[in-house]
Amino acid sequence: MSAIVQARGLSKSYGTTKALDAVDFEIDAGRIVGLIGPNGAGKTTALKAILGLTDYEGKLEVLGLDPHTQRTRLMEQVCFIADVAVLPRWLRVREAIEFVGGVHPRFSREKCLAFLSHTKIGQGMRVRELSKGMIVQLHLALVMAIDAKLLVLDEPTLGLDILYRKAFYESLLSDYFDEQKTIIVTTHQVEEIEHILTDLMFIRNGKLVLAATMDEVGDRYAEVMVNPDKAEIARALKPLNERQVFGKSIFLFDGVERSRLAELGELHKPSVADLFVATMKGTYA
Amino acid sequence: MKTLPLLVKREYWEHRGGFLWTPVWVTGITLLLTVLGLVTAEVFRSRADVRVGFSLDMLRQDIDAKDWANAGYGLDVVQFVFGALPCIGLFFVLFFYLLGTLYDDRRDRSVLFWKSLPVSDLATVASKALSAMFVAPLIALAVSTLAYLAFLVIVGTWLSLHGLNVLPAIAASHPFRTAWRMLLTIPVDALWALPAIGWLMFWSAWARSKPFLWAVMLPILVVFANWWIGVLGGPHFAGVLDVAKIVGRLLLSVMPGGWMSLDAAGMARDWMPGHGSSGSEGLLAPERLLDVLASANLWIGVAGGLVLLAAAVRLRGRRIEVNV
């Protein structure tokens, strides 16, 4: 399968700050990619470049198109949800469906209505009358009714309560995603999407510091809970991170042989959140 | 694809208040004042036992054909006034509509939603310009025509209560011709307005904050600076009036019928009753529109407006953020 997104030396500067610094990456079809990074790391800039919303240096192809110059054609295949606040407040639900259905060749009105029938959203309501959670439901209903190849989500659940957040990712997985589709998602609530991701990308100061499948991440990284007596041996193996829990030390290792680590203590698969914290150490210092 | 009609519809959905309800209110209030006036007359008449109907009785007795023709002309003028009334509101509606077209959705970030759909920047800008050029004026004309019909019913009923048949006056008027001529002014208005449409939309797309200040204060400062440098004896455009005229075209041309200023005296003369063979012949005569269409002023403005609109399309492609 050819790559859905292909970036070579992708760069973008705002004044003297480099939001993206010669980044290379590739995203294949049928993946769910988590693009994770601290505030100001360049996540949104990368997404904007992919969506043709900003200019950039370097080479970038999305579905074989140049996003900046062929944005209109690209948007027939790509959907995106930025955060909750982007649906215009004056718009009525009925009008939103009519409009998207009219301008989008791959929109299915039936699908959209079916999805909305599971919510409390009425056709005659305006966006300003909806709660944040309902706005996201509406936006998701519009987007899921579009048979797009790539879906980009930029903090889609920002400010929502946990019920809406869970429901959002559940519908995304069960009613939308299949191997023909690709999803790129950024969020700060890493724990919540960890189990649905197939790929992980960490971005820091405009550079990609990790790009791997979740399987590779599982193979490469390991967490070991070590008793104090073996702590010095563990430190000698150059762990990425060390933290203390109940008098024991938990070490995070990158690419150290399993057998050696098993001698030190109990082995765990690290959570993406722990991995993230370890990788980003010193970002704001 | 039906993208462009839907985009225009989208503009109507968002700006129903300005496009539809403003003319409805303006003409509605006019009708209300008419009714109030008639009621007042009736009340005073019965209370003071004064025969306000006196003049009506006089009319009834010695109306001849010429008088009917004049009454018909009077009705034509009333119809024209009904058409012109919402235009004052339309100026403000269009001015602020255009200033907001490419700015408001950036400010509330809904531009990210609109840009997530396969709609080109050209189609977006075109739909907004076309809405200002045709949709809003056509709605205003439709509303004012309906209001004029309501006016005829109200006044006709009142007069018939006093035994005066208004039908000969209506028969002597030219409602279709007047409506047709007002309809013909809409494309001329649209072309005349293009420099202002382009100017306002350009700053709407350009501004990161306060498009009003850029669009309005900048040209006023330029005129003032030009005048001031001139006073000091420095190099400046000699015709201060010309600079002011250009600025006026950029800011005020969305006023429907603004092109009448080209030949104001001639227009006024044409409207005088008794001019030519029949009184209302000259009212918005098509020849006048042809004169405007043949003027360099109009076409220079059209060219300038298109250049500004092209710039607005380009800006729309690259400028998304605003300073909040």
Coordinates of C-alpha atoms in Angstrom, one line a residue:
Chain A
M1 CA 0.0 0.0 0.0
S2 CA 1.4 3.4 -0.9
A3 CA 1.7 6.2 1.6
I4 CA -1.3 8.4 2.3
V5 CA 1.0 11.2 3.6
Q6 CA 4.6 11.6 2.6
A7 CA 6.8 14.4 4.0
R8 CA 10.4 15.1 3.1
G9 CA 12.3 17.9 4.8
L10 CA 9.0 19.5 5.8
S11 CA 9.8 22.9 7.4
K12 CA 7.9 25.9 8.5
S13 CA 9.1 29.0 10.4
Y14 CA 7.2 31.7 12.1
G15 CA 9.7 34.6 12.3
T16 CA 12.8 33.1 14.0
T17 CA 11.0 30.1 15.6
K18 CA 11.0 26.9 13.7
A19 CA 7.6 25.2 14.1
L20 CA 8.8 22.4 11.9
D21 CA 12.4 21.6 11.3
A22 CA 13.1 19.4 8.3
V23 CA 10.7 16.6 9.3
D24 CA 10.5 13.4 7.3
F25 CA 7.6 10.9 7.8
E26 CA 5.3 8.6 6.0
I27 CA 1.8 7.5 7.0
D28 CA 0.3 4.4 5.3
A29 CA -3.3 3.6 4.7
G30 CA -5.4 1.9 7.3
R31 CA -3.4 3.4 10.3
I32 CA -4.5 5.4 13.3
V33 CA -1.6 7.7 14.0
G34 CA -1.3 9.6 17.3
L35 CA 0.7 12.8 16.8
I36 CA 1.8 13.7 20.3
G37 CA 3.8 16.6 21.5
P38 CA 4.0 19.3 24.1
N39 CA 2.3 22.7 23.5
G40 CA 4.0 24.6 20.8
A41 CA 5.9 21.5 19.5
G42 CA 4.6 21.9 15.9
K43 CA 1.7 19.4 15.9
T44 CA -0.9 21.8 14.7
T45 CA 1.5 23.3 12.2
A46 CA 2.1 19.8 10.8
L47 CA -1.6 19.1 10.5
K48 CA -2.2 22.5 8.9
A49 CA 0.4 21.7 6.3
I50 CA -1.2 18.4 5.6
L51 CA -4.6 20.1 5.2
G52 CA -3.3 22.8 2.9
L53 CA -4.0 25.6 5.5
T54 CA -0.4 26.9 5.5
D55 CA 2.5 27.1 3.2
Y56 CA 5.7 25.3 4.0
E57 CA 9.2 24.4 2.7
G58 CA 10.1 20.9 1.7
K59 CA 8.1 18.3 0.0
L60 CA 4.7 17.1 1.1
E61 CA 2.2 14.9 -0.7
V62 CA -1.1 13.9 0.7
L63 CA -3.0 11.3 -1.3
G64 CA -0.6 12.2 -4.2
L65 CA -1.7 15.8 -4.1
D66 CA 0.1 19.0 -3.1
P67 CA -2.0 20.2 -0.2
H68 CA -1.3 23.9 -0.7
T69 CA -2.0 24.2 -4.3
Q70 CA -4.6 21.5 -4.7
R71 CA -6.5 22.0 -1.5
T72 CA -10.0 21.9 -3.1
R73 CA -9.4 18.5 -4.7
L74 CA -7.7 17.2 -1.6
M75 CA -10.7 18.1 0.6
E76 CA -12.9 15.7 -1.4
Q77 CA -10.8 12.9 0.2
V78 CA -9.8 14.4 3.5
C79 CA -12.0 15.5 6.5
F80 CA -10.9 17.2 9.6
I81 CA -12.2 18.2 12.9
A82 CA -10.3 20.9 14.7
D83 CA -11.5 21.6 18.2
V84 CA -15.0 21.9 19.4
A85 CA -15.4 25.6 18.6
V86 CA -15.3 25.7 14.9
L87 CA -18.9 25.1 13.8
P88 CA -20.4 28.5 13.2
R89 CA -22.8 29.4 15.9
W90 CA -25.6 30.7 13.7
L91 CA -25.8 27.5 11.6
R92 CA -28.8 25.3 12.0
V93 CA -28.4 21.5 12.0
R94 CA -30.6 21.2 8.9
E95 CA -28.6 23.8 7.1
A96 CA -25.3 22.1 8.0
I97 CA -26.5 18.8 6.5
E98 CA -27.9 20.5 3.4
F99 CA -24.7 22.4 2.9
V100 CA -22.2 19.6 3.4
G101 CA -24.4 17.3 1.4
G102 CA -24.5 19.8 -1.5
V103 CA -20.8 20.6 -1.7
H104 CA -19.4 17.2 -0.8
P105 CA -19.6 14.5 -3.5
R106 CA -18.9 11.7 -1.0
F107 CA -21.5 12.7 1.7
S108 CA -24.3 10.3 2.6
R109 CA -27.3 12.1 4.1
E110 CA -28.8 8.8 5.4
K111 CA -25.6 8.0 7.3
C112 CA -25.5 11.4 8.9
L113 CA -29.2 11.3 9.9
A114 CA -28.8 7.8 11.3
F115 CA -25.9 8.9 13.5
L116 CA -27.8 12.0 14.6
S117 CA -30.8 9.9 15.6
H118 CA -28.8 8.4 18.4
T119 CA -28.3 11.9 19.9
K120 CA -30.6 14.6 21.3
I121 CA -29.7 16.9 18.4
G122 CA -32.8 18.3 16.6
Q123 CA -32.8 19.4 12.9
G124 CA -34.0 22.8 13.7
M125 CA -31.5 23.6 16.4
R126 CA -28.8 26.1 16.0
V127 CA -25.2 25.3 16.9
R128 CA -25.3 28.0 19.6
E129 CA -28.1 26.1 21.3
L130 CA -26.0 23.0 21.5
S131 CA -23.7 22.0 24.3
K132 CA -20.0 21.4 23.6
G133 CA -20.5 17.7 23.6
M134 CA -23.4 18.0 21.2
I135 CA -21.5 20.2 18.8
V136 CA -18.8 17.5 18.6
Q137 CA -21.5 14.9 18.0
L138 CA -22.9 17.0 15.2
H139 CA -19.4 17.6 13.7
L140 CA -18.6 13.9 14.0
A141 CA -22.0 13.0 12.3
L142 CA -21.2 15.3 9.4
V143 CA -17.7 13.9 9.0
M144 CA -18.5 10.2 9.5
A145 CA -21.1 10.5 6.7
I146 CA -18.3 11.4 4.3
D147 CA -16.5 8.5 2.8
A148 CA -13.0 10.1 3.1
K149 CA -9.7 8.4 2.9
L150 CA -8.0 10.5 5.6
L151 CA -9.5 12.0 8.7
V152 CA -7.5 14.5 10.7
L153 CA -8.5 15.3 14.3
D154 CA -6.8 18.2 16.1
E155 CA -7.7 18.0 19.8
P156 CA -11.2 16.9 18.8
T157 CA -12.4 16.3 22.4
L158 CA -10.9 19.4 24.0
G159 CA -13.1 20.6 26.9
L160 CA -15.5 17.6 26.8
D161 CA -16.5 15.5 29.7
I162 CA -15.3 11.9 29.9
L163 CA -18.6 10.4 28.7
Y164 CA -18.5 12.4 25.5
R165 CA -14.8 11.7 25.0
K166 CA -15.2 7.9 25.4
A167 CA -18.3 7.9 23.1
F168 CA -16.4 10.0 20.5
Y169 CA -13.6 7.5 20.1
E170 CA -15.9 4.5 20.3
S171 CA -18.1 5.7 17.4
L172 CA -15.0 6.6 15.5
L173 CA -13.6 3.0 15.8
S174 CA -16.8 1.0 15.5
D175 CA -18.8 3.1 13.0
Y176 CA -16.2 4.8 10.9
F177 CA -12.7 3.3 10.8
D178 CA -11.8 0.5 8.4
E179 CA -8.6 -0.5 6.6
Q180 CA -9.3 1.8 3.7
K181 CA -9.2 4.8 6.0
T182 CA -6.5 6.6 7.8
I183 CA -6.8 8.7 10.9
I184 CA -4.3 11.2 12.3
V185 CA -5.1 12.5 15.8
T186 CA -3.5 14.9 18.2
T187 CA -4.5 15.2 21.8
H188 CA -3.1 15.8 25.3
Q189 CA -5.3 13.1 26.7
V190 CA -2.9 10.3 25.5
E191 CA -4.2 7.7 27.9
E192 CA -7.6 7.8 26.3
I193 CA -6.5 7.1 22.8
E194 CA -3.6 4.8 23.5
H195 CA -5.5 1.6 22.9
I196 CA -6.9 2.7 19.6
L197 CA -3.6 3.8 18.0
T198 CA -1.6 1.7 15.6
D199 CA 1.2 4.2 15.2
L200 CA 2.8 6.8 17.4
M201 CA 4.7 10.0 16.5
F202 CA 6.3 12.2 19.1
I203 CA 7.2 15.7 18.1
R204 CA 9.3 18.1 20.0
N205 CA 10.6 21.5 19.1
G206 CA 9.6 21.0 15.5
K207 CA 11.5 17.7 15.2
L208 CA 10.2 14.2 15.1
V209 CA 11.7 12.3 18.1
L210 CA 9.8 9.1 17.7
A211 CA 7.9 7.5 14.8
A212 CA 7.0 3.9 15.3
T213 CA 4.1 1.4 15.2
M214 CA 2.7 0.5 18.6
D215 CA 4.1 -3.0 18.2
E216 CA 7.6 -1.6 17.6
V217 CA 7.1 0.6 20.7
G218 CA 6.2 -2.5 22.7
D219 CA 9.3 -4.3 21.5
R220 CA 11.7 -1.4 22.0
Y221 CA 10.6 0.1 25.3
A222 CA 10.2 -1.7 28.6
E223 CA 9.5 -0.6 32.1
V224 CA 11.1 -2.4 35.0
M225 CA 10.2 -2.2 38.6
V226 CA 13.5 -2.5 40.5
N227 CA 14.2 -3.1 44.2
P228 CA 16.6 -0.5 45.7
D229 CA 19.5 -3.1 45.9
K230 CA 19.6 -3.5 42.1
A231 CA 19.0 0.1 41.3
E232 CA 22.6 0.9 40.6
I233 CA 22.9 -1.9 38.1
A234 CA 19.8 -0.6 36.4
R235 CA 21.2 2.9 36.3
A236 CA 24.3 1.6 34.6
L237 CA 22.1 0.4 31.7
K238 CA 21.3 4.1 30.9
P239 CA 17.5 4.2 31.4
L240 CA 15.5 6.9 29.8
N241 CA 13.7 7.7 33.0
E242 CA 13.6 6.8 36.6
R243 CA 10.7 7.4 39.0
Q244 CA 10.0 6.2 42.5
V245 CA 6.9 4.3 43.6
F246 CA 6.5 2.7 47.0
G247 CA 10.2 2.6 47.7
K248 CA 10.9 0.9 44.4
S249 CA 12.4 2.5 41.3
I250 CA 10.7 2.3 38.0
F251 CA 13.1 2.5 35.1
L252 CA 12.2 3.0 31.5
F253 CA 14.6 1.5 29.0
D254 CA 14.9 1.9 25.3
G255 CA 16.2 -1.1 23.3
V256 CA 17.8 -3.0 26.1
E257 CA 17.6 -6.7 25.9
R258 CA 14.6 -8.2 27.6
S259 CA 16.5 -11.0 29.3
R260 CA 18.9 -8.6 31.0
L261 CA 16.0 -6.5 32.2
A262 CA 14.1 -9.5 33.5
E263 CA 16.9 -10.1 35.9
L264 CA 16.4 -6.7 37.5
G265 CA 12.7 -7.0 38.3
E266 CA 9.2 -7.1 37.0
L267 CA 8.8 -6.1 33.3
H268 CA 5.9 -3.9 32.1
K269 CA 4.9 -2.4 28.8
P270 CA 5.2 1.3 29.4
S271 CA 2.2 3.5 28.9
V272 CA 2.4 6.1 26.1
A273 CA 2.0 8.8 28.8
D274 CA 5.1 7.6 30.7
L275 CA 7.0 7.2 27.5
F276 CA 5.9 10.7 26.5
V277 CA 7.0 12.2 29.8
A278 CA 10.4 10.5 29.6
T279 CA 11.0 11.5 26.0
M280 CA 10.0 15.1 26.6
K281 CA 12.1 15.7 29.7
G282 CA 13.4 19.1 29.8
T283 CA 11.3 20.5 27.0
Y284 CA 10.2 23.6 29.0
A285 CA 13.5 24.0 30.9
Chain B
M1 CA -22.1 20.4 -8.7
K2 CA -24.3 23.0 -7.2
T3 CA -21.6 24.5 -5.0
L4 CA -22.0 28.1 -6.0
P5 CA -25.8 28.3 -5.5
L6 CA -25.4 26.5 -2.1
L7 CA -22.7 29.0 -1.1
V8 CA -25.0 31.9 -1.9
K9 CA -27.7 30.1 0.1
R10 CA -25.3 29.8 3.0
E11 CA -24.8 33.6 2.9
Y12 CA -28.5 34.1 3.0
W13 CA -28.8 31.7 6.0
E14 CA -26.2 33.6 7.9
H15 CA -27.4 37.1 6.9
R16 CA -31.2 36.6 6.8
G17 CA -31.4 39.4 9.4
G18 CA -29.7 42.0 7.1
F19 CA -30.9 40.7 3.7
L20 CA -34.5 40.0 4.5
W21 CA -35.6 41.4 7.8
T22 CA -34.1 44.9 7.4
P23 CA -36.2 45.7 4.3
V24 CA -39.2 44.1 5.9
W25 CA -38.8 46.3 8.9
V26 CA -38.2 49.5 6.9
T27 CA -41.1 49.0 4.6
G28 CA -43.3 47.7 7.4
I29 CA -42.7 50.8 9.5
T30 CA -43.6 52.9 6.5
L31 CA -46.9 51.1 6.1
L32 CA -47.5 51.4 9.8
L33 CA -47.0 55.1 9.6
T34 CA -49.3 55.3 6.7
V35 CA -52.0 53.5 8.6
L36 CA -51.4 55.7 11.7
G37 CA -51.7 58.8 9.6
L38 CA -55.0 57.7 8.1
V39 CA -56.3 56.7 11.6
T40 CA -55.2 60.1 13.0
A41 CA -57.0 61.9 10.2
E42 CA -60.2 59.9 10.8
V43 CA -60.1 60.4 14.6
F44 CA -59.6 64.2 14.3
R45 CA -62.3 64.4 11.7
S46 CA -64.9 62.6 13.9
R47 CA -63.8 64.3 17.1
A48 CA -63.8 67.9 16.0
D49 CA -66.4 67.3 13.4
V50 CA -64.2 68.9 10.9
R51 CA -64.7 67.8 7.3
V52 CA -61.4 66.4 6.3
G53 CA -63.2 64.6 3.6
F54 CA -63.9 68.0 2.1
S55 CA -61.0 67.9 -0.3
L56 CA -61.9 64.3 -1.3
D57 CA -65.4 65.5 -2.2
M58 CA -63.9 68.2 -4.3
L59 CA -61.7 65.7 -6.1
R60 CA -64.6 63.5 -6.8
Q61 CA -66.4 66.3 -8.6
D62 CA -63.9 67.7 -11.0
I63 CA -61.4 65.0 -11.8
D64 CA -60.6 64.9 -15.5
A65 CA -58.3 62.7 -17.5
K66 CA -55.2 64.8 -17.0
D67 CA -55.7 64.6 -13.2
W68 CA -55.9 60.9 -13.3
A69 CA -52.7 60.8 -15.3
N70 CA -51.0 62.9 -12.7
A71 CA -52.4 60.7 -9.9
G72 CA -51.0 57.7 -11.8
Y73 CA -47.6 59.5 -12.0
G74 CA -47.9 60.2 -8.2
L75 CA -48.4 56.5 -7.6
D76 CA -45.3 55.7 -9.8
V77 CA -43.3 58.0 -7.6
V78 CA -44.7 56.4 -4.5
Q79 CA -43.7 53.0 -5.9
F80 CA -40.3 54.3 -6.5
V81 CA -40.0 55.7 -3.0
F82 CA -41.0 52.3 -1.6
G83 CA -38.2 50.8 -3.7
A84 CA -35.7 53.5 -2.5
L85 CA -36.5 53.3 1.2
P86 CA -34.9 50.0 2.0
C87 CA -31.9 51.1 0.0
I88 CA -30.7 53.3 2.8
G89 CA -30.8 50.3 5.1
L90 CA -29.3 48.2 2.3
F91 CA -26.2 50.5 2.2
F92 CA -25.4 49.8 5.9
V93 CA -26.3 46.1 5.7
L94 CA -24.0 45.7 2.6
F95 CA -21.2 47.8 4.0
F96 CA -20.9 45.8 7.2
Y97 CA -21.7 42.5 5.5
L98 CA -18.8 43.0 3.1
L99 CA -16.4 44.1 5.9
G100 CA -17.2 40.9 7.7
T101 CA -17.4 38.4 4.9
L102 CA -13.8 37.2 5.0
Y103 CA -13.1 38.3 8.6
D104 CA -15.9 37.1 10.9
D105 CA -15.4 33.4 10.2
R106 CA -11.7 33.8 10.9
R107 CA -12.4 35.5 14.2
D108 CA -14.8 32.8 15.4
R109 CA -12.6 30.1 13.8
S110 CA -15.4 28.6 11.8
V111 CA -13.2 29.2 8.8
L112 CA -11.6 25.9 9.8
F113 CA -15.0 24.2 9.2
W114 CA -15.6 25.9 5.9
K115 CA -12.1 25.1 4.7
S116 CA -12.5 21.5 5.6
L117 CA -14.9 21.2 2.7
P118 CA -14.0 20.9 -1.0
V119 CA -14.9 24.5 -1.8
S120 CA -12.3 26.8 -3.6
D121 CA -11.4 30.2 -2.2
L122 CA -12.5 31.6 -5.6
A123 CA -16.0 30.1 -5.2
T124 CA -16.2 31.4 -1.6
V125 CA -15.2 35.0 -2.5
A126 CA -17.5 34.9 -5.6
S127 CA -20.5 33.7 -3.6
K128 CA -20.1 36.6 -1.1
A129 CA -19.6 39.2 -3.8
L130 CA -22.6 37.9 -5.8
S131 CA -24.8 37.9 -2.6
A132 CA -24.0 41.6 -2.1
M133 CA -24.4 42.4 -5.8
F134 CA -27.7 40.6 -6.5
V135 CA -29.2 38.6 -3.6
A136 CA -29.7 41.4 -1.1
P137 CA -30.9 44.0 -3.7
L138 CA -33.4 41.5 -5.3
I139 CA -34.8 40.6 -1.9
A140 CA -35.1 44.3 -1.0
L141 CA -36.9 45.0 -4.3
A142 CA -39.3 42.1 -3.8
V143 CA -40.1 43.2 -0.3
S144 CA -40.7 46.8 -1.3
T145 CA -42.9 45.8 -4.2
L146 CA -45.1 43.7 -1.9
A147 CA -45.1 46.6 0.5
Y148 CA -46.3 48.9 -2.3
L149 CA -49.1 46.6 -3.1
A150 CA -50.1 46.6 0.5
F151 CA -50.0 50.4 0.4
L152 CA -52.4 50.4 -2.6
V153 CA -54.8 48.2 -0.7
I154 CA -54.7 50.3 2.5
V155 CA -55.0 53.7 0.8
G156 CA -57.5 52.3 -1.8
T157 CA -59.7 50.9 0.9
W158 CA -59.6 54.2 2.9
L159 CA -60.5 56.3 -0.2
S160 CA -63.3 54.0 -1.2
L161 CA -64.8 54.3 2.3
H162 CA -65.0 58.0 1.4
G163 CA -66.6 57.2 -1.9
L164 CA -63.6 57.7 -4.1
N165 CA -62.7 55.0 -6.6
V166 CA -58.9 54.7 -6.8
L167 CA -58.8 52.3 -9.7
P168 CA -58.6 54.9 -12.5
A169 CA -55.4 56.3 -10.8
I170 CA -54.0 52.8 -10.5
A171 CA -54.9 52.2 -14.2
A172 CA -53.1 55.4 -15.1
S173 CA -49.9 54.4 -13.2
H174 CA -47.2 52.1 -14.6
P175 CA -46.5 49.5 -11.8
F176 CA -44.9 47.0 -14.2
R177 CA -42.8 49.5 -16.0
T178 CA -41.6 51.0 -12.7
A179 CA -40.9 47.6 -11.2
W180 CA -39.0 46.6 -14.4
R181 CA -37.0 49.8 -14.4
M182 CA -36.1 49.3 -10.8
L183 CA -35.1 45.7 -11.6
L184 CA -32.8 47.0 -14.4
T185 CA -31.0 49.3 -11.9
I186 CA -29.8 46.3 -9.9
P187 CA -27.2 45.1 -12.4
V188 CA -26.0 48.7 -12.8
D189 CA -25.9 49.1 -9.0
A190 CA -23.9 45.8 -8.9
L191 CA -21.3 47.0 -11.4
W192 CA -21.1 50.4 -9.8
A193 CA -20.6 48.8 -6.4
L194 CA -17.7 46.6 -7.5
P195 CA -14.9 48.8 -6.4
A196 CA -16.4 49.2 -2.9
I197 CA -17.2 45.4 -2.8
G198 CA -13.6 44.6 -3.8
W199 CA -12.1 47.2 -1.4
L200 CA -14.2 46.1 1.7
M201 CA -13.6 42.4 1.0
F202 CA -9.9 42.9 0.5
W203 CA -9.5 44.5 3.9
S204 CA -11.8 41.9 5.3
A205 CA -9.5 39.2 4.1
W206 CA -6.4 41.1 5.0
A207 CA -7.0 42.4 8.5
R208 CA -5.9 40.4 11.5
S209 CA -8.0 42.7 13.6
K210 CA -10.4 45.6 13.1
P211 CA -11.1 45.5 9.4
F212 CA -13.3 48.6 9.8
L213 CA -10.3 50.8 10.8
W214 CA -8.2 49.6 7.9
A215 CA -10.9 50.0 5.3
V216 CA -12.2 53.4 6.5
M217 CA -9.4 55.2 8.4
L218 CA -6.6 54.4 5.9
P219 CA -8.3 56.1 2.9
I220 CA -9.4 59.0 5.1
L221 CA -5.8 59.4 6.3
V222 CA -4.5 59.3 2.8
V223 CA -6.9 62.1 1.7
F224 CA -6.0 64.1 4.7
A225 CA -2.2 63.6 4.3
N226 CA -2.5 64.5 0.6
W227 CA -4.3 67.7 1.4
W228 CA -1.9 68.6 4.2
I229 CA 1.2 68.0 2.1
G230 CA -0.4 70.2 -0.5
V231 CA -0.9 72.9 2.1
L232 CA 2.8 72.7 3.0
G233 CA 3.7 73.0 -0.7
G234 CA 5.1 69.5 -1.0
P235 CA 4.5 67.0 -3.8
H236 CA 0.9 65.9 -3.8
F237 CA -2.1 65.1 -6.0
A238 CA -3.3 68.5 -7.0
G239 CA -6.9 67.6 -7.3
V240 CA -7.8 67.0 -3.7
L241 CA -11.4 66.5 -4.9
D242 CA -10.3 63.7 -7.2
V243 CA -8.6 61.8 -4.4
A244 CA -11.6 62.2 -2.3
K245 CA -13.8 61.1 -5.2
I246 CA -11.8 57.9 -5.5
V247 CA -12.0 57.3 -1.8
G248 CA -15.7 57.9 -2.0
R249 CA -16.1 55.3 -4.8
L250 CA -14.2 52.8 -2.7
L251 CA -16.2 53.3 0.4
L252 CA -19.7 54.5 -0.6
S253 CA -20.4 52.8 -3.9
V254 CA -22.5 50.1 -2.3
M255 CA -25.2 52.7 -2.0
P256 CA -27.8 51.6 -4.5
G257 CA -28.3 54.2 -7.1
G258 CA -25.0 55.9 -6.3
W259 CA -24.3 56.3 -10.0
M260 CA -27.1 58.9 -10.1
S261 CA -24.5 61.4 -8.9
L262 CA -22.9 61.2 -12.3
D263 CA -25.8 63.3 -13.8
A264 CA -27.8 64.4 -10.8
A265 CA -29.2 67.4 -12.4
G266 CA -30.3 65.5 -15.5
M267 CA -32.0 62.9 -13.5
A268 CA -33.9 65.3 -11.4
R269 CA -35.1 67.2 -14.5
D270 CA -36.4 63.9 -15.9
W271 CA -38.5 63.2 -12.9
M272 CA -40.4 66.4 -13.0
P273 CA -44.0 65.8 -13.8
G274 CA -45.0 67.1 -17.2
H275 CA -41.6 66.5 -18.7
G276 CA -41.9 64.9 -22.1
S277 CA -45.1 63.3 -23.4
S278 CA -46.1 61.6 -20.2
G279 CA -45.3 62.5 -16.6
S280 CA -43.4 59.4 -15.5
E281 CA -41.7 58.6 -18.7
G282 CA -38.4 59.8 -17.5
L283 CA -38.4 58.1 -14.2
L284 CA -35.4 55.8 -14.2
A285 CA -35.5 55.8 -18.0
P286 CA -33.4 53.0 -19.5
E287 CA -31.5 55.5 -21.5
R288 CA -30.1 56.9 -18.3
L289 CA -28.8 53.5 -17.4
L290 CA -27.2 53.2 -20.8
D291 CA -25.4 56.5 -20.2
V292 CA -24.0 55.1 -16.9
L293 CA -23.0 51.9 -18.6
A294 CA -21.1 53.9 -21.2
S295 CA -19.2 55.9 -18.7
A296 CA -15.5 55.4 -18.0
N297 CA -16.1 56.0 -14.3
L298 CA -18.1 52.8 -14.1
W299 CA -15.7 50.5 -16.0
I300 CA -12.6 51.8 -14.3
G301 CA -14.3 51.0 -11.0
V302 CA -15.2 47.5 -12.3
A303 CA -11.6 46.8 -13.3
G304 CA -10.3 48.1 -9.9
G305 CA -12.9 46.1 -8.1
L306 CA -12.0 42.9 -9.9
V307 CA -8.3 43.4 -9.1
L308 CA -9.2 43.8 -5.4
L309 CA -11.4 40.8 -5.4
A310 CA -8.6 38.7 -7.0
A311 CA -6.3 39.9 -4.2
A312 CA -9.0 38.9 -1.7
V313 CA -9.1 35.4 -3.1
R314 CA -5.3 35.1 -2.8
L315 CA -5.4 36.3 0.8
R316 CA -8.2 33.9 1.6
G317 CA -5.9 31.1 0.7
R318 CA -3.1 32.0 3.1
R319 CA -4.5 34.1 5.9
I320 CA -6.5 32.1 8.5
E321 CA -5.5 33.4 11.9
V322 CA -6.6 36.6 13.5
N323 CA -5.3 38.4 16.5
V324 CA -7.8 37.9 19.2

